[in-house]
């Protein structure tokens, strides 16, 4: 069974601070996706990374896929209240179903 | 349609009753997925439909759970003889497919919150 562990589980910070969320596994994934979910809504895809060592930037968000494709990180610079939500990583491996992590709940205080 | 829609948005039922949840995917999307999300948790895969292929039912937790999809349109998830542990948000997603497999962008609906008393 493939498992994805996310840390921290909960993070409360002040507006303007930086933060990093981690997604780790003992298994190798062919792709890694990050989603953000707001209350009462479904998750929305932020990024897909497929190459070991890949780094993608989306405005203030930086995503990295580990060299061995077992881990990933999401770094947010100068967090804003609009970044508040549940961040989920999801690993893909061939035709098997995506494996989702348990999520990191981020609260950005104004 | 503009996005994935699900109905009902909320469902409260008594233990032992059957429930049926509906998902309308984005028009033209051949792939459809059902997930379960318990409070404060990540998503648990339930079932995956791709075109006319046999569905991947490997995530269904018991034989009380079943799902159908008519062609490339509406899908229904049925839970028979509901139990309290079935209480969760049930999310549906669709993607363009085929070929991209699980790296396709999945577009999620808002979910159905099921409460079993």
PDB file of C-alpha atoms in Angstrom:
ATOM      1  CA  UNK A   1       0.000   0.000   0.000  1.00  0.00           C
ATOM      2  CA  UNK A   2       1.348   3.383  -0.975  1.00  0.00           C
ATOM      3  CA  UNK A   3       1.092   6.058   1.694  1.00  0.00           C
ATOM      4  CA  UNK A   4       1.714   9.788   1.578  1.00  0.00           C
ATOM      5  CA  UNK A   5       2.387  11.592   4.821  1.00  0.00           C
ATOM      6  CA  UNK A   6       1.959  15.331   5.007  1.00  0.00           C
ATOM      7  CA  UNK A   7       3.450  17.634   7.591  1.00  0.00           C
ATOM      8  CA  UNK A   8       2.568  19.684   9.408  1.00  0.00           C
ATOM      9  CA  UNK A   9      -1.065  18.670   9.793  1.00  0.00           C
ATOM     10  CA  UNK A  10      -2.037  22.178  10.863  1.00  0.00           C
ATOM     11  CA  UNK A  11      -0.325  25.523  10.452  1.00  0.00           C
ATOM     12  CA  UNK A  12      -1.442  28.931  11.661  1.00  0.00           C
ATOM     13  CA  UNK A  13       0.693  31.896  10.621  1.00  0.00           C
ATOM     14  CA  UNK A  14       0.514  35.654  10.232  1.00  0.00           C
ATOM     15  CA  UNK A  15       0.102  37.381   6.900  1.00  0.00           C
ATOM     16  CA  UNK A  16       3.476  37.971   5.253  1.00  0.00           C
ATOM     17  CA  UNK A  17       5.223  34.926   6.718  1.00  0.00           C
ATOM     18  CA  UNK A  18       6.755  32.148   4.656  1.00  0.00           C
ATOM     19  CA  UNK A  19       5.911  28.478   5.077  1.00  0.00           C
ATOM     20  CA  UNK A  20       6.746  25.041   3.721  1.00  0.00           C
ATOM     21  CA  UNK A  21       4.510  21.983   3.598  1.00  0.00           C
ATOM     22  CA  UNK A  22       6.004  18.539   3.122  1.00  0.00           C
ATOM     23  CA  UNK A  23       4.703  15.390   1.463  1.00  0.00           C
ATOM     24  CA  UNK A  24       6.703  12.208   2.030  1.00  0.00           C
ATOM     25  CA  UNK A  25       6.477   8.568   1.046  1.00  0.00           C
ATOM     26  CA  UNK A  26       8.577   5.422   1.014  1.00  0.00           C
ATOM     27  CA  UNK A  27       7.147   4.675  -2.438  1.00  0.00           C
ATOM     28  CA  UNK A  28       8.118   6.073  -5.813  1.00  0.00           C
ATOM     29  CA  UNK A  29       5.481   7.999  -7.725  1.00  0.00           C
ATOM     30  CA  UNK A  30       5.462   8.802 -11.426  1.00  0.00           C
ATOM     31  CA  UNK A  31       3.715  12.101 -10.748  1.00  0.00           C
ATOM     32  CA  UNK A  32       2.834  14.268  -7.812  1.00  0.00           C
ATOM     33  CA  UNK A  33      -0.039  16.720  -7.688  1.00  0.00           C
ATOM     34  CA  UNK A  34      -0.892  19.441  -5.203  1.00  0.00           C
ATOM     35  CA  UNK A  35      -4.454  20.580  -4.575  1.00  0.00           C
ATOM     36  CA  UNK A  36      -6.050  23.285  -2.434  1.00  0.00           C
ATOM     37  CA  UNK A  37      -9.480  22.737  -0.936  1.00  0.00           C
ATOM     38  CA  UNK A  38     -11.666  25.404   0.644  1.00  0.00           C
ATOM     39  CA  UNK A  39     -14.569  24.615   3.003  1.00  0.00           C
ATOM     40  CA  UNK A  40     -17.630  23.270   1.219  1.00  0.00           C
ATOM     41  CA  UNK A  41     -15.826  22.879  -2.074  1.00  0.00           C
ATOM     42  CA  UNK A  42     -13.939  20.193  -3.917  1.00  0.00           C
ATOM     43  CA  UNK A  43     -10.144  20.277  -4.262  1.00  0.00           C
ATOM     44  CA  UNK A  44      -8.670  22.397  -7.048  1.00  0.00           C
ATOM     45  CA  UNK A  45      -5.488  21.305  -8.785  1.00  0.00           C
ATOM     46  CA  UNK A  46      -2.555  23.676  -8.311  1.00  0.00           C
ATOM     47  CA  UNK A  47       0.266  21.839 -10.064  1.00  0.00           C
ATOM     48  CA  UNK A  48       1.479  18.496 -11.420  1.00  0.00           C
ATOM     49  CA  UNK A  49       5.160  17.557 -11.274  1.00  0.00           C
ATOM     50  CA  UNK A  50       6.455  14.503 -13.114  1.00  0.00           C
ATOM     51  CA  UNK A  51      10.273  14.731 -13.207  1.00  0.00           C
ATOM     52  CA  UNK A  52      12.556  14.011 -10.254  1.00  0.00           C
ATOM     53  CA  UNK A  53      14.111  17.261  -9.062  1.00  0.00           C
ATOM     54  CA  UNK A  54      11.534  19.346 -10.912  1.00  0.00           C
ATOM     55  CA  UNK A  55      10.722  22.776  -9.514  1.00  0.00           C
ATOM     56  CA  UNK A  56       7.614  24.682 -10.565  1.00  0.00           C
ATOM     57  CA  UNK A  57       6.630  28.174  -9.543  1.00  0.00           C
ATOM     58  CA  UNK A  58       3.122  29.547  -9.481  1.00  0.00           C
ATOM     59  CA  UNK A  59       3.293  33.185  -8.371  1.00  0.00           C
ATOM     60  CA  UNK A  60       4.175  32.979  -4.647  1.00  0.00           C
ATOM     61  CA  UNK A  61       3.998  29.168  -4.572  1.00  0.00           C
ATOM     62  CA  UNK A  62       7.026  26.985  -5.308  1.00  0.00           C
ATOM     63  CA  UNK A  63       6.629  23.239  -5.754  1.00  0.00           C
ATOM     64  CA  UNK A  64       9.477  20.752  -5.748  1.00  0.00           C
ATOM     65  CA  UNK A  65       9.514  17.038  -6.593  1.00  0.00           C
ATOM     66  CA  UNK A  66      12.286  15.103  -4.889  1.00  0.00           C
ATOM     67  CA  UNK A  67      15.099  13.613  -6.946  1.00  0.00           C
ATOM     68  CA  UNK A  68      13.957  10.088  -6.068  1.00  0.00           C
ATOM     69  CA  UNK A  69      10.298  10.974  -6.724  1.00  0.00           C
ATOM     70  CA  UNK A  70       9.292   9.927  -3.218  1.00  0.00           C
ATOM     71  CA  UNK A  71       8.693  13.332  -1.720  1.00  0.00           C
ATOM     72  CA  UNK A  72       7.569  16.832  -2.542  1.00  0.00           C
ATOM     73  CA  UNK A  73       7.334  20.224  -0.925  1.00  0.00           C
ATOM     74  CA  UNK A  74       5.201  23.299  -1.308  1.00  0.00           C
ATOM     75  CA  UNK A  75       6.687  26.633  -0.264  1.00  0.00           C
ATOM     76  CA  UNK A  76       4.553  29.753   0.036  1.00  0.00           C
ATOM     77  CA  UNK A  77       6.250  33.145   0.179  1.00  0.00           C
ATOM     78  CA  UNK A  78       4.589  36.067   1.934  1.00  0.00           C
ATOM     79  CA  UNK A  79       1.402  34.182   2.765  1.00  0.00           C
ATOM     80  CA  UNK A  80      -1.915  35.993   2.425  1.00  0.00           C
ATOM     81  CA  UNK A  81      -5.314  35.286   4.014  1.00  0.00           C
ATOM     82  CA  UNK A  82      -6.510  34.068   0.612  1.00  0.00           C
ATOM     83  CA  UNK A  83      -4.022  31.194   0.884  1.00  0.00           C
ATOM     84  CA  UNK A  84      -6.053  29.730   3.743  1.00  0.00           C
ATOM     85  CA  UNK A  85      -7.307  26.224   3.013  1.00  0.00           C
ATOM     86  CA  UNK A  86      -6.529  22.510   3.068  1.00  0.00           C
ATOM     87  CA  UNK A  87      -3.509  21.590   0.951  1.00  0.00           C
ATOM     88  CA  UNK A  88      -3.457  18.030  -0.352  1.00  0.00           C
ATOM     89  CA  UNK A  89      -0.713  16.191  -2.168  1.00  0.00           C
ATOM     90  CA  UNK A  90      -1.577  13.224  -4.379  1.00  0.00           C
ATOM     91  CA  UNK A  91       0.767  10.700  -5.948  1.00  0.00           C
ATOM     92  CA  UNK A  92       0.178   8.912  -9.200  1.00  0.00           C
ATOM     93  CA  UNK A  93       1.729   5.618 -10.248  1.00  0.00           C
ATOM     94  CA  UNK A  94       0.833   4.168 -13.616  1.00  0.00           C
ATOM     95  CA  UNK A  95      -2.809   3.350 -13.970  1.00  0.00           C
ATOM     96  CA  UNK A  96      -3.429   2.964 -10.248  1.00  0.00           C
ATOM     97  CA  UNK A  97      -5.646   5.387  -8.434  1.00  0.00           C
ATOM     98  CA  UNK A  98      -4.143   8.552  -7.036  1.00  0.00           C
ATOM     99  CA  UNK A  99      -2.967   8.253  -3.439  1.00  0.00           C
ATOM    100  CA  UNK A 100      -3.879  11.324  -1.424  1.00  0.00           C
ATOM    101  CA  UNK A 101      -2.125  12.582   1.660  1.00  0.00           C
ATOM    102  CA  UNK A 102      -4.156  13.506   4.740  1.00  0.00           C
ATOM    103  CA  UNK A 103      -3.669  17.197   4.105  1.00  0.00           C
ATOM    104  CA  UNK A 104      -2.211  20.283   5.742  1.00  0.00           C
ATOM    105  CA  UNK A 105      -4.706  22.799   7.031  1.00  0.00           C
ATOM    106  CA  UNK A 106      -3.301  26.320   6.639  1.00  0.00           C
ATOM    107  CA  UNK A 107      -4.733  29.356   8.411  1.00  0.00           C
ATOM    108  CA  UNK A 108      -3.275  32.748   7.506  1.00  0.00           C
ATOM    109  CA  UNK A 109      -4.238  35.463   9.973  1.00  0.00           C
ATOM    110  CA  UNK A 110      -4.520  39.038   8.663  1.00  0.00           C
TER     111      UNK A 110
ATOM    112  CA  UNK B   1     -21.850  22.242 -18.114  1.00  0.00           C
ATOM    113  CA  UNK B   2     -19.552  24.753 -16.476  1.00  0.00           C
ATOM    114  CA  UNK B   3     -18.292  22.341 -13.861  1.00  0.00           C
ATOM    115  CA  UNK B   4     -18.923  19.091 -12.066  1.00  0.00           C
ATOM    116  CA  UNK B   5     -22.179  19.152 -10.153  1.00  0.00           C
ATOM    117  CA  UNK B   6     -23.335  16.842  -7.391  1.00  0.00           C
ATOM    118  CA  UNK B   7     -26.655  16.296  -5.701  1.00  0.00           C
ATOM    119  CA  UNK B   8     -27.851  16.452  -3.083  1.00  0.00           C
ATOM    120  CA  UNK B   9     -25.410  18.795  -1.374  1.00  0.00           C
ATOM    121  CA  UNK B  10     -26.408  17.394   2.004  1.00  0.00           C
ATOM    122  CA  UNK B  11     -28.071  14.130   2.949  1.00  0.00           C
ATOM    123  CA  UNK B  12     -29.099  13.023   6.411  1.00  0.00           C
ATOM    124  CA  UNK B  13     -30.301   9.459   6.706  1.00  0.00           C
ATOM    125  CA  UNK B  14     -30.978   6.848   9.334  1.00  0.00           C
ATOM    126  CA  UNK B  15     -28.763   3.865   9.864  1.00  0.00           C
ATOM    127  CA  UNK B  16     -29.856   0.968   7.669  1.00  0.00           C
ATOM    128  CA  UNK B  17     -31.404   3.078   4.908  1.00  0.00           C
ATOM    129  CA  UNK B  18     -30.116   3.156   1.335  1.00  0.00           C
ATOM    130  CA  UNK B  19     -28.866   6.390  -0.235  1.00  0.00           C
ATOM    131  CA  UNK B  20     -28.145   7.411  -3.800  1.00  0.00           C
ATOM    132  CA  UNK B  21     -25.723  10.194  -4.680  1.00  0.00           C
ATOM    133  CA  UNK B  22     -25.559  11.766  -8.117  1.00  0.00           C
ATOM    134  CA  UNK B  23     -22.707  13.256 -10.135  1.00  0.00           C
ATOM    135  CA  UNK B  24     -22.924  15.215 -13.398  1.00  0.00           C
ATOM    136  CA  UNK B  25     -19.433  15.440 -14.932  1.00  0.00           C
ATOM    137  CA  UNK B  26     -18.149  18.118 -17.255  1.00  0.00           C
ATOM    138  CA  UNK B  27     -19.474  17.538 -20.754  1.00  0.00           C
ATOM    139  CA  UNK B  28     -16.951  15.664 -22.899  1.00  0.00           C
ATOM    140  CA  UNK B  29     -15.001  14.209 -19.978  1.00  0.00           C
ATOM    141  CA  UNK B  30     -14.644  10.478 -20.422  1.00  0.00           C
ATOM    142  CA  UNK B  31     -13.190   9.728 -16.996  1.00  0.00           C
ATOM    143  CA  UNK B  32     -15.147   9.945 -13.737  1.00  0.00           C
ATOM    144  CA  UNK B  33     -13.985   9.288 -10.191  1.00  0.00           C
ATOM    145  CA  UNK B  34     -15.652   8.921  -6.808  1.00  0.00           C
ATOM    146  CA  UNK B  35     -13.814   9.675  -3.558  1.00  0.00           C
ATOM    147  CA  UNK B  36     -14.735   9.722   0.114  1.00  0.00           C
ATOM    148  CA  UNK B  37     -13.379  12.359   2.496  1.00  0.00           C
ATOM    149  CA  UNK B  38     -13.827  11.915   6.220  1.00  0.00           C
ATOM    150  CA  UNK B  39     -13.716  15.002   8.414  1.00  0.00           C
ATOM    151  CA  UNK B  40     -10.273  16.606   8.369  1.00  0.00           C
ATOM    152  CA  UNK B  41      -8.823  13.835   6.229  1.00  0.00           C
ATOM    153  CA  UNK B  42      -7.500  13.383   2.714  1.00  0.00           C
ATOM    154  CA  UNK B  43      -9.393  11.729  -0.114  1.00  0.00           C
ATOM    155  CA  UNK B  44     -10.018   7.999  -0.255  1.00  0.00           C
ATOM    156  CA  UNK B  45     -10.439   6.591  -3.777  1.00  0.00           C
ATOM    157  CA  UNK B  46     -13.634   4.592  -4.316  1.00  0.00           C
ATOM    158  CA  UNK B  47     -14.208   3.889  -8.018  1.00  0.00           C
ATOM    159  CA  UNK B  48     -13.064   5.060 -11.466  1.00  0.00           C
ATOM    160  CA  UNK B  49     -14.929   4.967 -14.791  1.00  0.00           C
ATOM    161  CA  UNK B  50     -13.110   5.448 -18.103  1.00  0.00           C
ATOM    162  CA  UNK B  51     -15.269   5.493 -21.206  1.00  0.00           C
ATOM    163  CA  UNK B  52     -16.777   2.083 -21.913  1.00  0.00           C
ATOM    164  CA  UNK B  53     -14.062   0.155 -20.069  1.00  0.00           C
ATOM    165  CA  UNK B  54     -14.867  -1.927 -17.011  1.00  0.00           C
ATOM    166  CA  UNK B  55     -14.741   0.365 -13.974  1.00  0.00           C
ATOM    167  CA  UNK B  56     -11.913   0.149 -11.441  1.00  0.00           C
ATOM    168  CA  UNK B  57     -13.803  -0.757  -8.274  1.00  0.00           C
ATOM    169  CA  UNK B  58     -10.728  -1.500  -6.196  1.00  0.00           C
ATOM    170  CA  UNK B  59     -11.432   1.276  -3.693  1.00  0.00           C
ATOM    171  CA  UNK B  60     -14.989   0.326  -2.726  1.00  0.00           C
ATOM    172  CA  UNK B  61     -14.861  -0.469   1.017  1.00  0.00           C
ATOM    173  CA  UNK B  62     -17.603  -3.111   1.033  1.00  0.00           C
ATOM    174  CA  UNK B  63     -20.284  -4.718  -1.109  1.00  0.00           C
ATOM    175  CA  UNK B  64     -22.760  -2.193   0.302  1.00  0.00           C
ATOM    176  CA  UNK B  65     -21.195   0.339  -2.051  1.00  0.00           C
ATOM    177  CA  UNK B  66     -21.870   0.343  -5.786  1.00  0.00           C
ATOM    178  CA  UNK B  67     -21.762   2.839  -8.616  1.00  0.00           C
ATOM    179  CA  UNK B  68     -23.051   3.092 -12.136  1.00  0.00           C
ATOM    180  CA  UNK B  69     -22.389   5.384 -15.021  1.00  0.00           C
ATOM    181  CA  UNK B  70     -24.472   5.749 -18.146  1.00  0.00           C
ATOM    182  CA  UNK B  71     -22.107   6.159 -21.091  1.00  0.00           C
ATOM    183  CA  UNK B  72     -20.007   9.248 -20.498  1.00  0.00           C
ATOM    184  CA  UNK B  73     -22.602  11.132 -18.528  1.00  0.00           C
ATOM    185  CA  UNK B  74     -24.240  10.943 -15.134  1.00  0.00           C
ATOM    186  CA  UNK B  75     -23.017   8.623 -12.412  1.00  0.00           C
ATOM    187  CA  UNK B  76     -24.757   7.451  -9.259  1.00  0.00           C
ATOM    188  CA  UNK B  77     -23.100   6.105  -6.126  1.00  0.00           C
ATOM    189  CA  UNK B  78     -25.369   3.892  -4.047  1.00  0.00           C
ATOM    190  CA  UNK B  79     -24.754   2.951  -0.436  1.00  0.00           C
ATOM    191  CA  UNK B  80     -27.015   0.222   0.886  1.00  0.00           C
ATOM    192  CA  UNK B  81     -27.844  -0.348   4.546  1.00  0.00           C
ATOM    193  CA  UNK B  82     -25.904   2.755   5.605  1.00  0.00           C
ATOM    194  CA  UNK B  83     -23.773   2.663   8.728  1.00  0.00           C
ATOM    195  CA  UNK B  84     -22.587   5.543  10.908  1.00  0.00           C
ATOM    196  CA  UNK B  85     -19.023   5.059   9.650  1.00  0.00           C
ATOM    197  CA  UNK B  86     -20.287   5.924   6.151  1.00  0.00           C
ATOM    198  CA  UNK B  87     -20.715   9.542   7.276  1.00  0.00           C
ATOM    199  CA  UNK B  88     -18.376  11.628   5.143  1.00  0.00           C
ATOM    200  CA  UNK B  89     -18.248  13.967   2.173  1.00  0.00           C
ATOM    201  CA  UNK B  90     -18.483  12.068  -1.108  1.00  0.00           C
ATOM    202  CA  UNK B  91     -16.644  13.836  -3.915  1.00  0.00           C
ATOM    203  CA  UNK B  92     -16.935  13.243  -7.624  1.00  0.00           C
ATOM    204  CA  UNK B  93     -14.355  14.338 -10.186  1.00  0.00           C
ATOM    205  CA  UNK B  94     -14.076  14.122 -13.945  1.00  0.00           C
ATOM    206  CA  UNK B  95     -11.191  14.450 -16.381  1.00  0.00           C
ATOM    207  CA  UNK B  96     -10.742  14.489 -20.131  1.00  0.00           C
ATOM    208  CA  UNK B  97      -9.082  11.075 -20.440  1.00  0.00           C
ATOM    209  CA  UNK B  98      -8.158   8.654 -21.908  1.00  0.00           C
ATOM    210  CA  UNK B  99      -4.438   8.184 -22.211  1.00  0.00           C
ATOM    211  CA  UNK B 100      -3.408  10.712 -19.610  1.00  0.00           C
ATOM    212  CA  UNK B 101      -4.441   8.339 -16.898  1.00  0.00           C
ATOM    213  CA  UNK B 102      -4.078   9.654 -13.429  1.00  0.00           C
ATOM    214  CA  UNK B 103      -1.998  12.655 -14.447  1.00  0.00           C
ATOM    215  CA  UNK B 104      -5.050  14.144 -16.114  1.00  0.00           C
ATOM    216  CA  UNK B 105      -6.333  17.232 -14.369  1.00  0.00           C
ATOM    217  CA  UNK B 106      -9.284  16.143 -12.262  1.00  0.00           C
ATOM    218  CA  UNK B 107     -12.059  18.655 -11.780  1.00  0.00           C
ATOM    219  CA  UNK B 108     -13.961  18.110  -8.564  1.00  0.00           C
ATOM    220  CA  UNK B 109     -17.549  18.775  -7.678  1.00  0.00           C
ATOM    221  CA  UNK B 110     -18.495  20.395  -4.350  1.00  0.00           C
ATOM    222  CA  UNK B 111     -19.357  17.046  -2.799  1.00  0.00           C
ATOM    223  CA  UNK B 112     -22.325  15.524  -0.989  1.00  0.00           C
ATOM    224  CA  UNK B 113     -22.134  15.620   2.788  1.00  0.00           C
ATOM    225  CA  UNK B 114     -23.663  12.400   4.083  1.00  0.00           C
ATOM    226  CA  UNK B 115     -24.648  12.079   7.722  1.00  0.00           C
ATOM    227  CA  UNK B 116     -25.866   8.725   8.993  1.00  0.00           C
ATOM    228  CA  UNK B 117     -27.681   8.978  12.313  1.00  0.00           C
TER     229      UNK B 117
END
